[in-house]
Amino acid sequence: MKRFFLALLAIINGFRRRRSEEPPGPSGPIVSPGPPAPRGAELAVAALLLVAALLGVGFMFVYATESVGNRTQWEGLTLGGAFLFLAIALITAGKHLVPEEEVEEDYHDPEHPSEEEAIDQIVRESGSRITRKKLLITAGGAAGAAVGLAAITPALTLGPLLDTDELRDTPWRRGLRLIGDDGKPMFADQVEEETFYTAFPEHAKRDLLGAPVVVVRLPPAQLKLPPERAQWAPMGIVAFSKVCTHAGCAIALYRKPTFAPTQPRPALVCPCHYSTFDPARGGEVIFGPAGRPLPQLPLMVGSDGVLRAGGNFSGQVGPSYSTVRSRGPT
Amino acid sequence: MIRRAVAYLDRGTGASPLLRKTLRYAFPDHWSFLLGEVALYAFIVLVGTGIYLTLFFEPSLAKTTYNGVYAPLRGMEMSQAYKSVVDISYERNAGLLFRQTHHWAADVFVAAVILHLMRVFFTGAFRRPRTLIWTIGLLMLFTSLLEGYLGYSMVDDLLSGMGLAIGYGVALSMPIIGGNLALAIWGGQFPGVHAFESRMYIAHVLIFPALIATLIVLHLALVMRHHHTQFRMSPRATERRVIGLPAFPAQTPRSLGLMLAVAAVLFLLGGLVQINPIWQWGPYQVAQGTNGAQPDWYLGWLIGALRLVPGFDLTIGDYTLVGNPFWGGALFPLVVLLVLLAVPAAERRLTRDGSTHNLADRPRDAPGRTAFGMAFLTWVSLIFVAGSADRMYVFLGLSYEGQIWFYRVASLVLPFVAYFVTRRVCLALQEAERIDAERELAEAEAAAARLPAS
Ligand code: FES
């Protein structure tokens, strides 16, 4: 009984001590009171809040009513408007209804030199039993490196990471017919000058970088192809990869002179960074950031009069990467 | 009521001392301190509208034929991804509003972050003890650029495809590992395997947002830890003591008001001003390109850089080492990031001042820093503007090639001009202030001298 009593006393005592350790509650006001808010401001805030509520309801109404024309605009107006009036209400309240006061605080110096010292000491002293530090560090480093590498090895599954041969694939082979945008074979005598055609290899997927080519026809006298390509342009028709050798966009513009003596010669232009290629000179870069000529596709005309590939491209299709040859075949 | 809620909270967390301190946290009052807040609120709108969009977006490149309400695309073959975005725009109630608001929010977010960055730079608020906050902010900015790029790339319209083609070109152009890197990311030759779409999707809706959110939390926690900087607006505002509005009640309605104002502007823009009309360009095909579709403004500096670099690949003999897109698409942004990251340490070195600073400089107070900032800004801005040379050609008929040559030269020369002009202006402003102060002093003395005589 006596023990029980003592314990109870101790508990009560503990409570009292704990309570007395708490910082004293505030005695005066913490927020400086200031004069009463102007009446008009209160009414204005209330009105603004009501308008916001109305616009909110308006949004729900527009959302639910199918016959509203320009629905997106009305939805934007009502929802945006609701936010807007709420915002004005709050800012007005902040300006006129809330006590105006300033508070001060200290900037703390973020550094604690003695704590830094202590941490350093803890770490150092924790290793005090170790005698072969170097050995352990080396072994730990080896383990860390190997296990770390093992953990990221599955990233190889992402793609054919170590074998870049795939980048050189194109669907073009000697003898493949050129198929136009409309899905029909391209007849050589239907290709006109000053026009720009897109063609694909027959029976091949179209969404490969190596598939699309641009086909243009130039007066044979204008052509200045390298000598080994002399046979690549039957009737003055030349074909180039449609994929820019700068960064892989599709060549979509054909600049053609409307008045020969004063205007620059015909050129294939990429709309992304305006690399400009000369179709008459085997796709050489005339202007812009591309570092390599457009790869040319040798052409021939079959006995049916349809354009056919005379082989694969003269170089790597698409943007350059390390090991791509800047001239000559891939 | 309030007492009971607080007691409940306190019993569970013991957080009331912290809460009390937080309520009375001092916010120095200056309009320019709100830019970071604007970015934060745009981010909140991004997350909200983004969640809505994920409910309807299908991250799949599987082909389907369009049969929806938008007549010009009917019968066209396209990916599920593109179709689902057209459907969000045309067939989901309020879908277009949320999509456009999301897009506007991204543009505003990046703009606010960059303005905030300039404010911090020109006031020297990156100095100790806030260096780490600066670093975190920069990482956040660059993550956000990638995040935005992924966002418009997932849609699989023509603009997406062209942007991705360029991204592929930049990846390929990396020295030595480029080919492997691009194959790893795309899973094969461009346009890549189907899984590439899922990769973009998980990065855009989970990995990058989570990363950005984490950086934001760290950024804000450290700001709270060190307090805001302040201008020397009253004699009581010193290096040791911060003066400002208390978080509660004075600052709370203002901040909430600002948040709602940002949301209001974004939703009004989303409802009333068209952005990225993906149905206009049609689905992406490798063989298609256009110069009508323009990417978001915050990628303009990279486009400008890609366009300004003269045409060459770095080769050894006949073999490519570094492709051309590397310079403008990878090296240039890397240099910008590294320079900005190095700013605090470089300034400590140059001024031999490693102490902590809680008072914000006015730009004129540090002519060297301000001049360097203006020079750097001029450099990046000129390259940015070069990205619109083709628009200038279309609208004003200025020769494209002539413009490119102009920007190539200007981006090398004008930064120096900006440096010297800015320095002079800062020094002149300081001088004017000194003269003003002297005159005031002299007048006060004169007045004091007259006083006994009168
Ligand atoms: S992709 Fe063609 S110029 Fe850059």
mmCIF file of C-alpha atoms and ligand atoms in Angstrom, chain A residues 244 246-249 270 272-275 289, ligand 1:
data_model
loop_
_atom_site.group_PDB
_atom_site.id
_atom_site.type_symbol
_atom_site.label_atom_id
_atom_site.label_comp_id
_atom_site.label_asym_id
_atom_site.label_seq_id
_atom_site.Cartn_x
_atom_site.Cartn_y
_atom_site.Cartn_z
ATOM 1 C CA CYS A 244 19.023 14.606 -93.546
ATOM 2 C CA HIS A 246 22.591 16.399 -90.012
ATOM 3 C CA ALA A 247 20.118 15.164 -87.443
ATOM 4 C CA GLY A 248 17.660 12.923 -89.224
ATOM 5 C CA CYS A 249 14.724 15.109 -90.247
ATOM 6 C CA CYS A 270 15.926 20.252 -94.719
ATOM 7 C CA CYS A 272 14.876 21.548 -89.349
ATOM 8 C CA HIS A 273 18.165 23.460 -89.527
ATOM 9 C CA TYR A 274 18.226 24.262 -93.216
ATOM 10 C CA SER A 275 21.023 22.067 -94.397
ATOM 11 C CA PRO A 289 25.166 22.384 -90.463
HETATM 12 S S1 FES C 1 18.181 17.731 -89.445
HETATM 13 FE FE1 FES C 1 18.372 18.520 -91.392
HETATM 14 S S2 FES C 1 19.389 20.319 -91.021
HETATM 15 FE FE2 FES C 1 19.349 19.471 -89.074
#
